[in-house]
């Protein structure tokens, strides 16, 4: 009986510790308040990144005859900020080899964990303390929707689209996009969307640029 | 006298007793005459504190599996990017204020793992000291202490070297166990080698960023928990008293079976129990693969799969499935292979349910409802049903971390109970076949199976 009682006490202790971990441990008070209840988050509090549907498309303009010549023309350092336990921006488009600086504006530590799939792009997992120095990343191989995540805060993730062309863009929340400095010529535009136009089936459109701005509207639809 | 009496085993001492056939008839079951006797190979008698310590190790290991399950359920396996340090701190000096988010689970997992490692080292030392004499004794003690010291240096090359050595020691321990099942010192050595390997695998999964190592880590965790449970069983009074109970309970059933001309080949329990336990282990590996790919919701509905009995897995369908998925956490798009694994997991669960139910039914039929094997297999069946329900609840709850972790917990318990039932079954159910002869001689047939060589029917 004594042994049984001891076992029951241990079992109750284990259960209690699980409950405590589950409801109090994950998001302490010093973290962002809207993530306080992880279960609640799972149930739909944090779905803004999915909506509206037409936002955050990634697109590229491809024309082999010109982008090779201008490959290095627009190489700039670009930034991803961690603010409010979210990555800003959610989708970033960069050229191959372009330097990305990841900044931590939060009062909590994060880990930055890119999980590339393309050969040549290196998976890393680096720690970043609150207000620590910016961490540089770069990816030499083209890869669409390369995911960067934080394992400390599992809801934190963002995508980097690495393209070997400078003529790239990401739509805003209203679905608008602009690609500047495109020389005159005929191009094939490729549109990607996490849901409506995945990697295996990008939507394409032909466009001709001739001495000025060209508008091209595309409708994407999830099946 | 048949040949098998020349190599009799005494269940009470858990060690082979090389007795003559003449004095074998003098023994009576449960007389206690050999209860405190040490076997010729040095196998030791019951020690209550050793047994309690083994139970503590098993319970701590179970706690470790729970926290490990929480780590994966929360996707926090990589929340601490370095190892053996934690964010540059010594693991034991990492400030409590920084235990936030996924770090809480991962860091707790590391600390509890260290505790379990120490418990296992002490258990291995204890078993080694009790069962060895002379140079071998101090050689073993020195080796364990040296390994603990090397672990304290906390350098990756040393850890990798120790893991390789642990593989060798584990293999050698298995070899020794196959030669002498009752040598608990080798069980202890096996557990120590396993815990070293397990710890290093956990660390390498972090620094090498490999999911495959995580799957191996999860599978070895389940094996290690079953191993600690078996050691707790072997250090218990089971060898001395409970076995006698099993045997006594089995004899009437054996007589009945003999009366009904029940052929030995019909008694499938002795092999069905370990086969079912192995099926559960295979299922756990499959589950670990699904979990570590974060593909637990590759099929979001249950009992149907995407509204069908068998989901479409062509490219077009998979694209559509992915379009419907909401990305709440950083998981990749699902693949046809992951859907296939999920279906295999479900089919396997059905098979295991059937196999365990058959074990329980078969045990009741062959050795009676009051036999401990019958009770244990019934409890096993209850665990499997609970596990199936938790699997369904994991889907229905959108893979809530606590439900998914409970699924891991009960899976570990089901495997451990399966291992225990298999071991007990293999060492008591043999009596059913040979019971009339055994009853006459009042000795057990520990380790011997019916065959033309053993003369058992």
XYZ file of C-alpha atoms in Angstrom:
680
model
C 0.000 0.000 0.000
C 2.865 2.318 0.866
C 4.501 1.646 -2.446
C 1.258 2.234 -4.275
C 0.776 5.537 -2.433
C 4.316 6.608 -3.316
C 3.716 5.779 -6.963
C 0.476 7.725 -6.957
C 2.226 10.739 -5.441
C 4.931 10.597 -8.104
C 2.317 10.231 -10.857
C 0.362 13.206 -9.498
C 3.604 15.197 -9.333
C 4.356 14.393 -12.958
C 0.861 15.391 -14.061
C 1.011 18.595 -12.056
C 4.367 19.516 -13.544
C 2.991 18.959 -17.045
C 0.033 21.191 -16.305
C 2.303 23.880 -14.865
C 4.631 23.701 -17.854
C 1.741 23.732 -20.250
C -0.090 26.745 -18.967
C 2.527 28.859 -17.291
C 5.830 27.920 -18.703
C 5.707 28.663 -22.332
C 5.134 32.362 -22.485
C 6.192 34.119 -19.317
C 4.881 37.536 -18.473
C 7.947 39.347 -19.725
C 7.223 38.148 -23.226
C 4.768 39.565 -25.652
C 1.378 39.499 -24.042
C -0.691 38.338 -26.970
C 1.238 35.090 -27.056
C 0.547 34.383 -23.413
C -1.567 31.322 -23.942
C 0.020 29.049 -26.455
C -3.072 26.920 -26.776
C -5.099 30.026 -27.446
C -2.629 31.006 -30.084
C -3.013 27.636 -31.693
C -6.737 28.052 -31.745
C -6.560 31.063 -33.979
C -5.385 34.197 -32.213
C -2.403 34.561 -34.449
C -3.578 34.010 -37.941
C -2.970 37.469 -39.338
C -0.009 36.203 -41.294
C -2.343 34.056 -43.351
C -4.706 36.889 -44.189
C -5.632 38.637 -46.365
C -5.214 36.044 -49.005
C -3.911 38.336 -51.731
C -1.030 39.736 -49.718
C 2.591 38.734 -49.608
C 2.932 37.145 -52.972
C 6.397 36.797 -54.262
C 7.147 37.313 -57.901
C 10.106 37.500 -60.188
C 10.701 38.629 -63.706
C 12.782 36.310 -65.754
C 14.539 37.012 -68.990
C 17.800 35.209 -69.373
C 19.202 37.646 -71.866
C 19.303 40.557 -69.452
C 19.438 39.498 -65.836
C 22.842 37.925 -66.164
C 24.226 41.255 -67.242
C 22.757 43.102 -64.282
C 23.149 40.450 -61.657
C 25.194 42.500 -59.258
C 23.662 45.834 -59.993
C 21.208 45.901 -57.095
C 23.101 44.093 -54.394
C 22.178 45.881 -51.242
C 22.165 44.822 -47.642
C 18.672 44.030 -46.529
C 17.273 43.553 -43.035
C 14.879 41.335 -41.168
C 13.763 42.634 -37.796
C 12.452 40.580 -34.879
C 9.911 42.804 -33.252
C 7.070 41.775 -30.956
C 8.143 38.174 -31.443
C 7.449 38.425 -35.154
C 9.667 38.632 -38.161
C 9.336 41.824 -40.183
C 8.855 41.373 -43.087
C 7.101 38.053 -43.407
C 8.388 37.473 -46.921
C 11.626 38.925 -48.166
C 13.017 38.683 -51.684
C 16.787 38.799 -52.141
C 19.336 38.017 -54.783
C 21.634 35.061 -54.449
C 24.552 35.947 -52.200
C 22.901 39.128 -50.970
C 23.664 39.940 -47.345
C 20.726 39.753 -44.945
C 21.104 41.256 -41.490
C 18.811 39.891 -38.818
C 18.113 42.333 -36.010
C 16.611 41.666 -32.600
C 14.491 44.573 -31.374
C 12.808 42.429 -28.714
C 13.688 42.389 -25.011
C 13.919 38.587 -25.199
C 16.424 36.253 -26.798
C 15.732 34.481 -30.065
C 17.391 31.870 -32.150
C 17.568 32.338 -35.898
C 17.245 29.067 -37.710
C 17.149 29.092 -41.524
C 16.055 25.701 -42.872
C 17.042 25.711 -46.548
C 16.357 22.841 -48.892
C 18.458 23.849 -51.906
C 21.987 22.464 -52.106
C 24.545 25.138 -51.315
C 22.400 27.002 -48.831
C 23.593 26.255 -45.328
C 21.328 25.416 -42.417
C 22.378 27.314 -39.313
C 21.017 27.855 -35.850
C 22.360 30.954 -34.146
C 21.498 32.569 -30.852
C 20.757 36.272 -30.562
C 20.502 37.966 -27.209
C 18.190 40.950 -26.567
C 19.575 43.979 -28.364
C 22.506 41.891 -29.463
C 24.466 42.693 -32.623
C 22.776 42.038 -35.961
C 23.555 38.635 -37.399
C 24.485 38.334 -41.088
C 23.153 35.590 -43.350
C 23.443 34.982 -47.064
C 22.349 32.211 -49.381
C 24.314 31.432 -52.545
C 21.752 29.190 -54.254
C 18.331 30.170 -55.597
C 15.529 28.933 -53.370
C 11.949 30.075 -53.220
C 10.345 30.290 -49.771
C 13.402 29.430 -47.716
C 12.040 29.320 -44.199
C 13.644 31.125 -41.277
C 12.258 30.271 -37.871
C 12.735 30.794 -34.177
C 12.474 27.623 -32.091
C 12.154 29.578 -28.858
C 8.884 31.002 -30.182
C 7.426 28.439 -32.583
C 4.957 30.884 -34.123
C 7.848 32.996 -35.408
C 8.749 32.209 -38.964
C 9.385 34.070 -42.179
C 10.334 33.243 -45.725
C 13.215 34.425 -47.833
C 12.965 34.048 -51.605
C 16.461 33.823 -53.038
C 16.591 34.474 -56.764
C 19.449 34.893 -59.200
C 17.886 38.025 -60.655
C 17.584 41.607 -59.464
C 14.056 41.975 -60.854
C 12.083 40.685 -57.961
C 9.381 41.976 -55.696
C 6.920 41.165 -52.949
C 3.367 42.423 -52.889
C 2.078 44.608 -50.084
C -0.920 43.756 -47.925
C -3.268 44.912 -50.698
C -1.604 42.722 -53.271
C 0.177 45.588 -55.076
C 3.698 45.250 -56.337
C 6.336 47.296 -58.125
C 9.480 46.177 -59.867
C 11.709 49.082 -60.788
C 14.508 49.652 -63.298
C 13.424 46.946 -65.669
C 14.986 47.542 -69.103
C 12.818 47.441 -72.175
C 12.129 43.993 -73.512
C 9.841 41.000 -73.350
C 9.705 39.089 -70.112
C 8.107 36.105 -68.502
C 6.827 36.896 -65.041
C 6.579 34.129 -62.465
C 4.196 34.494 -59.542
C 4.456 32.389 -56.422
C 2.124 32.207 -53.483
C 2.364 29.841 -50.517
C -1.132 28.604 -51.180
C -2.357 29.712 -54.564
C 0.758 29.306 -56.662
C 3.213 26.949 -54.988
C 6.685 26.094 -56.135
C 5.590 23.206 -58.262
C 3.097 25.296 -60.213
C 3.951 29.016 -60.425
C 1.600 31.207 -62.379
C 3.320 32.804 -65.345
C 2.487 35.802 -67.504
C 4.114 37.431 -70.490
C 4.804 41.156 -70.314
C 6.511 43.638 -72.576
C 8.230 46.724 -71.176
C 8.631 49.568 -73.620
C 9.639 53.017 -72.415
C 7.647 53.392 -69.234
C 5.489 51.809 -66.570
C 3.589 48.666 -67.357
C 0.722 47.353 -65.300
C 0.098 43.644 -65.076
C -2.734 42.260 -62.937
C -2.818 38.636 -62.031
C -5.540 36.755 -60.175
C -4.438 33.816 -58.078
C -6.871 31.289 -56.761
C -6.505 28.488 -54.268
C -8.077 25.279 -55.472
C 15.735 -38.473 -16.640
C 15.407 -36.264 -19.666
C 18.329 -34.210 -20.915
C 17.077 -30.828 -19.856
C 17.420 -31.518 -16.178
C 21.183 -31.343 -16.571
C 21.047 -27.565 -16.977
C 18.256 -26.469 -14.744
C 17.582 -22.897 -13.942
C 16.157 -21.633 -10.750
C 13.768 -18.777 -11.363
C 14.068 -17.642 -7.793
C 17.769 -17.007 -8.053
C 17.556 -15.978 -11.706
C 20.717 -17.916 -12.279
C 21.448 -21.336 -13.664
C 21.847 -23.910 -10.945
C 23.801 -26.870 -12.129
C 22.081 -29.509 -10.056
C 21.982 -33.214 -10.442
C 18.778 -34.897 -11.359
C 18.737 -36.711 -8.016
C 18.492 -33.761 -5.690
C 16.196 -31.893 -8.063
C 13.300 -33.905 -6.726
C 14.035 -32.624 -3.216
C 13.131 -29.082 -4.058
C 9.768 -27.620 -3.553
C 8.445 -24.506 -5.125
C 8.445 -21.503 -2.913
C 10.370 -23.227 -0.157
C 12.754 -20.299 0.022
C 15.675 -22.639 0.278
C 17.459 -20.907 -2.562
C 15.959 -17.519 -2.036
C 19.133 -15.869 -0.853
C 21.543 -18.048 -2.700
C 24.047 -16.547 -5.030
C 24.359 -18.299 -8.347
C 27.623 -19.829 -9.523
C 28.189 -16.941 -11.931
C 27.931 -14.409 -9.186
C 24.311 -13.388 -9.789
C 23.193 -11.817 -6.550
C 20.195 -12.155 -4.323
C 17.366 -9.723 -3.804
C 18.251 -6.327 -2.421
C 15.316 -4.056 -1.596
C 17.329 -0.839 -1.901
C 18.765 -1.840 -5.246
C 15.259 -2.591 -6.447
C 13.972 0.759 -5.181
C 16.829 2.539 -6.872
C 16.091 0.726 -10.129
C 12.453 1.850 -9.832
C 13.601 5.427 -9.203
C 15.722 5.248 -12.357
C 12.807 3.902 -14.388
C 10.414 6.576 -13.082
C 12.969 9.326 -13.739
C 13.437 7.981 -17.250
C 9.700 8.127 -17.738
C 9.747 11.763 -16.615
C 12.547 12.393 -19.085
C 10.462 10.893 -21.885
C 7.581 13.177 -20.921
C 9.718 16.303 -21.037
C 11.336 15.060 -24.251
C 7.864 14.601 -25.693
C 7.008 18.170 -24.719
C 10.156 19.408 -26.461
C 9.127 17.846 -29.762
C 5.434 18.645 -29.329
C 6.300 22.311 -28.913
C 8.799 22.239 -31.771
C 11.447 23.384 -29.314
C 14.168 20.866 -30.117
C 16.417 23.555 -31.547
C 15.472 26.302 -29.103
C 18.950 26.113 -27.584
C 21.358 26.298 -30.512
C 24.501 25.191 -28.696
C 25.516 22.051 -26.827
C 26.761 21.136 -24.270
C 26.552 24.817 -23.354
C 23.265 26.684 -23.220
C 23.439 30.063 -24.963
C 27.109 30.155 -24.074
C 26.498 29.465 -20.385
C 27.553 26.353 -18.559
C 24.442 24.213 -18.658
C 24.092 24.226 -14.878
C 24.602 27.985 -14.584
C 22.094 29.115 -17.201
C 20.043 31.894 -15.514
C 16.517 30.865 -14.645
C 15.184 34.191 -15.972
C 16.184 33.084 -19.463
C 14.197 29.871 -19.356
C 11.573 31.269 -21.707
C 9.579 29.864 -24.592
C 10.940 26.666 -26.067
C 14.137 27.066 -24.006
C 12.177 26.034 -20.908
C 11.445 22.613 -22.376
C 14.771 22.019 -24.064
C 16.884 23.140 -21.133
C 14.771 21.199 -18.602
C 15.155 18.172 -20.843
C 18.925 18.520 -20.737
C 19.044 18.881 -16.968
C 16.735 15.928 -16.299
C 18.711 13.894 -18.824
C 21.865 14.618 -16.847
C 20.103 13.454 -13.687
C 18.940 10.235 -15.367
C 22.456 9.690 -16.690
C 23.846 9.930 -13.168
C 21.176 7.580 -11.800
C 21.981 5.072 -14.529
C 25.699 5.316 -13.774
C 25.042 4.618 -10.091
C 22.739 1.720 -10.966
C 25.346 0.225 -13.289
C 28.010 0.654 -10.618
C 25.796 -0.933 -8.001
C 25.010 -3.963 -10.150
C 28.631 -4.328 -11.179
C 29.916 -4.193 -7.605
C 27.389 -6.771 -6.412
C 28.132 -9.341 -9.057
C 31.858 -9.118 -9.669
C 34.975 -9.927 -7.742
C 38.691 -9.342 -8.192
C 40.286 -7.309 -10.963
C 37.192 -7.232 -13.133
C 35.329 -5.489 -10.373
C 37.647 -2.521 -10.140
C 38.173 -2.412 -13.888
C 34.450 -1.891 -14.377
C 34.210 0.685 -11.594
C 37.211 2.545 -12.985
C 35.704 2.555 -16.472
C 32.394 4.003 -15.304
C 34.058 6.671 -13.166
C 36.416 7.580 -16.011
C 33.538 7.950 -18.462
C 31.737 10.252 -16.016
C 34.902 12.298 -15.654
C 35.354 12.561 -19.418
C 31.749 13.677 -19.810
C 32.618 16.533 -17.487
C 35.243 17.862 -19.918
C 32.402 18.824 -22.265
C 34.165 18.680 -25.600
C 32.516 17.385 -28.768
C 35.329 15.034 -29.904
C 35.300 13.369 -26.492
C 31.544 12.929 -26.629
C 31.709 11.375 -30.089
C 34.488 9.027 -28.970
C 32.478 8.029 -25.906
C 29.398 7.385 -28.065
C 31.426 5.070 -30.309
C 32.782 3.265 -27.259
C 29.271 3.049 -25.836
C 28.160 1.288 -29.019
C 30.903 -1.287 -28.569
C 30.205 -1.748 -24.867
C 26.480 -2.062 -25.581
C 27.098 -4.729 -28.208
C 29.437 -6.616 -25.864
C 26.902 -6.394 -23.044
C 24.217 -7.828 -25.321
C 26.566 -10.664 -26.181
C 27.182 -11.358 -22.500
C 23.454 -11.217 -21.793
C 22.805 -13.699 -24.580
C 25.264 -16.041 -22.873
C 23.927 -15.500 -19.392
C 20.567 -13.810 -19.208
C 20.682 -13.536 -15.443
C 23.892 -11.491 -15.241
C 22.455 -8.194 -14.090
C 25.842 -6.484 -14.212
C 25.717 -6.673 -17.996
C 22.196 -5.301 -18.017
C 23.569 -2.403 -15.998
C 26.475 -1.966 -18.409
C 24.032 -2.024 -21.320
C 21.917 0.677 -19.671
C 24.963 2.825 -18.985
C 26.195 2.484 -22.572
C 22.691 3.315 -23.823
C 22.393 6.442 -21.691
C 25.778 7.739 -22.849
C 24.883 7.094 -26.473
C 21.468 8.662 -25.968
C 22.900 11.813 -24.406
C 25.445 12.278 -27.174
C 22.801 11.645 -29.852
C 20.641 14.330 -28.281
C 23.530 16.788 -28.372
C 24.555 15.917 -31.909
C 20.995 16.401 -33.093
C 21.324 20.004 -31.934
C 24.772 20.824 -33.254
C 24.564 18.846 -36.484
C 20.999 20.009 -37.231
C 19.870 16.569 -38.338
C 16.267 15.422 -37.923
C 17.342 11.846 -38.546
C 19.390 11.881 -35.354
C 16.294 13.121 -33.554
C 14.378 10.064 -34.742
C 17.171 7.803 -33.532
C 17.215 9.709 -30.246
C 13.477 9.137 -29.795
C 13.682 5.443 -30.655
C 16.591 4.844 -28.294
C 14.694 6.704 -25.564
C 11.853 4.200 -25.780
C 14.281 1.276 -25.700
C 16.121 2.764 -22.760
C 12.915 3.223 -20.778
C 11.941 -0.399 -21.442
C 15.442 -1.425 -20.378
C 15.229 0.441 -17.058
C 11.823 -1.158 -16.433
C 13.279 -4.594 -17.110
C 16.150 -3.953 -14.714
C 13.603 -2.891 -12.097
C 11.783 -6.159 -12.766
C 14.935 -8.250 -12.584
C 15.977 -6.697 -9.289
C 12.537 -7.345 -7.790
C 11.273 -10.284 -5.787
C 9.721 -11.559 -8.992
C 12.603 -13.943 -9.425
C 12.133 -15.362 -5.997
C 8.462 -15.284 -5.181
C 6.286 -14.039 -7.944
C 7.588 -16.589 -10.398
C 6.553 -19.317 -8.069
C 3.109 -17.787 -8.173
C 3.125 -17.830 -11.949
C 4.227 -21.394 -12.037
C 1.674 -22.561 -9.530
C -1.046 -20.793 -11.419
C 0.110 -22.312 -14.657
C 0.197 -25.933 -13.628
C -3.569 -26.582 -13.447
C -4.009 -24.957 -16.829
C -1.201 -27.089 -18.157
C -2.898 -30.199 -16.923
C -6.059 -29.059 -18.556
C -4.243 -28.367 -21.776
C -2.664 -31.771 -21.706
C -5.989 -33.415 -21.087
C -7.343 -31.670 -24.115
C -4.350 -32.856 -26.131
C -3.263 -29.316 -26.772
C -0.116 -29.473 -28.891
C 2.796 -27.216 -27.887
C 2.735 -25.618 -31.313
C -0.706 -24.266 -30.522
C 0.596 -22.238 -27.658
C 1.441 -19.114 -29.543
C 1.729 -16.827 -26.532
C 5.422 -17.400 -25.958
C 6.317 -15.930 -29.338
C 3.287 -13.716 -29.847
C 4.087 -11.588 -26.800
C 7.591 -10.521 -27.942
C 6.443 -10.175 -31.551
C 3.653 -7.850 -30.445
C 6.083 -5.878 -28.285
C 8.345 -5.563 -31.312
C 5.405 -4.351 -33.404
C 4.811 -1.660 -30.808
C 8.466 -0.665 -31.019
C 8.231 -0.438 -34.815
C 5.114 1.673 -34.379
C 6.977 3.971 -31.987
C 9.765 4.445 -34.526
C 7.196 5.278 -37.181
C 5.524 7.698 -34.779
C 8.870 9.286 -33.923
C 9.577 9.771 -37.631
C 6.225 11.463 -38.104
C 6.738 13.648 -35.038
C 10.244 14.727 -35.957
C 9.075 15.700 -39.425
C 6.259 17.632 -37.749
C 3.864 15.729 -39.965
C 1.472 14.688 -37.211
C -1.289 16.500 -39.027
C -0.366 15.273 -42.489
C -3.896 13.925 -42.362
C -6.072 16.360 -40.439
C -9.129 14.160 -39.880
C -9.881 10.883 -38.158
C -11.169 8.197 -38.577
C -11.428 9.191 -42.241
C -8.467 10.617 -44.119
C -9.310 13.725 -46.120
C -12.876 12.493 -46.062
C -12.021 9.095 -47.526
C -11.066 5.676 -46.222
C -7.803 5.972 -48.150
C -6.634 9.442 -49.193
C -5.475 10.331 -52.687
C -1.727 10.804 -52.740
C -1.131 12.045 -56.271
C 0.707 15.329 -56.793
C -2.418 17.309 -57.597
C -4.144 16.150 -54.416
C -1.115 16.891 -52.240
C -0.953 20.431 -53.686
C -4.593 20.894 -52.754
C -4.047 19.527 -49.237
C -1.233 22.019 -48.726
C -3.363 24.870 -49.961
C -5.924 24.100 -47.265
C -3.408 23.918 -44.434
C -2.950 26.877 -42.155
C 0.604 27.642 -41.219
C 0.474 28.265 -37.511
C 3.993 27.163 -36.744
C 7.067 26.788 -38.872
C 6.343 23.454 -40.467
C 6.952 22.653 -44.069
C 4.362 21.561 -46.615
C 3.288 17.954 -46.308
C 4.337 15.332 -48.800
C 2.754 12.173 -50.172
C 5.313 10.150 -48.197
C 4.206 11.771 -44.942
C 0.577 10.997 -45.723
C 1.607 7.415 -46.449
C 3.465 7.200 -43.133
C 0.439 8.542 -41.293
C -1.754 5.888 -42.906
C 0.807 3.193 -42.101
C 0.773 4.417 -38.484
C -2.997 4.019 -38.391
C -2.966 0.583 -40.001
C -0.232 -0.547 -37.662
C -2.283 0.689 -34.706
C -5.153 -1.547 -35.830
C -2.802 -4.492 -36.156
C -1.353 -3.894 -32.697
C -4.813 -3.553 -31.153
C -5.723 -6.901 -32.662
C -2.471 -8.543 -31.617
C -2.678 -7.351 -28.012
C -6.357 -8.298 -27.798
C -5.438 -11.752 -29.069
C -2.645 -11.984 -26.490
C -5.088 -11.124 -23.697
C -7.685 -13.565 -24.993
C -5.135 -16.284 -25.565
C -3.644 -15.845 -22.108
C -7.046 -16.124 -20.443
C -7.855 -19.186 -22.465
C -4.578 -20.960 -21.847
C -3.625 -20.115 -18.289
C -6.859 -18.867 -16.812
C -8.143 -15.417 -15.909
C -6.439 -15.364 -12.514
C -2.971 -15.893 -13.915
C -0.746 -12.808 -13.670
C 0.063 -13.040 -17.370
C -3.645 -12.764 -18.120
C -3.976 -9.726 -15.891
C -0.906 -8.070 -17.372
C -1.995 -8.657 -20.957
C -5.415 -7.269 -20.081
C -3.751 -4.146 -18.670
C -1.637 -4.028 -21.818
C -4.775 -4.095 -23.924
C -6.200 -1.256 -21.837
C -3.065 0.779 -22.459
C -3.266 0.128 -26.193
C -6.887 1.241 -26.301
C -5.963 4.391 -24.368
C -3.127 4.962 -26.785
C -5.430 4.611 -29.779
C -7.828 7.099 -28.233
C -4.973 9.525 -27.565
C -3.825 9.143 -31.167
C -7.286 10.120 -32.345
C -7.388 12.965 -29.795
C -4.078 14.253 -31.161
C -5.736 14.728 -34.536
C -8.989 16.076 -33.134
C -7.177 18.601 -30.938
C -5.150 19.904 -33.877
C -2.073 18.256 -32.346
C -2.251 20.047 -29.029
C 1.119 19.693 -27.336
C -0.198 18.110 -24.132
C -2.313 15.527 -25.959
C 0.523 14.637 -28.347
C 2.863 14.252 -25.379
C 0.366 12.005 -23.587
C 0.370 9.898 -26.765
C 4.152 9.555 -26.447
C 3.883 8.734 -22.725
C 1.373 5.937 -23.144
C 3.342 4.610 -26.101
C 6.421 4.326 -23.899
C 4.387 2.597 -21.185
C 2.914 0.171 -23.730
C 6.379 -0.778 -24.971
C 7.748 -1.206 -21.437
C 4.792 -3.329 -20.383
C 5.156 -5.333 -23.575
C 8.807 -6.010 -22.761
C 7.936 -7.003 -19.191
C 5.086 -9.303 -20.250
C 7.291 -10.878 -22.912
C 10.059 -11.597 -20.432
C 7.715 -12.938 -17.776
C 5.836 -14.932 -20.381
C 8.931 -16.507 -21.798
C 9.958 -17.599 -18.331
C 6.711 -18.888 -16.952
C 4.601 -20.038 -19.831
C 7.110 -22.676 -20.796
C 5.793 -24.381 -17.719
C 2.477 -24.833 -19.378
C 3.967 -27.174 -21.885
C 6.277 -29.036 -19.617
C 4.236 -28.715 -16.462
C 3.465 -32.367 -15.658
C 7.103 -33.322 -15.861
C 8.114 -30.182 -14.058
C 5.574 -30.689 -11.346
C 7.041 -34.068 -10.637
C 10.486 -32.601 -10.280
C 9.421 -29.307 -8.818
C 11.904 -27.281 -10.779
C 11.504 -24.753 -13.507
C 12.596 -24.900 -17.102
C 14.007 -21.436 -17.112
C 15.440 -20.601 -20.468
C 14.512 -23.820 -22.133
C 11.954 -24.082 -24.881
C 10.152 -27.238 -25.964
C 12.134 -28.942 -28.658
C 13.452 -32.401 -29.507
C 16.782 -31.336 -27.998
C 15.379 -30.368 -24.647
C 12.989 -33.265 -24.533
C 10.177 -30.902 -23.574
C 6.726 -31.306 -25.042
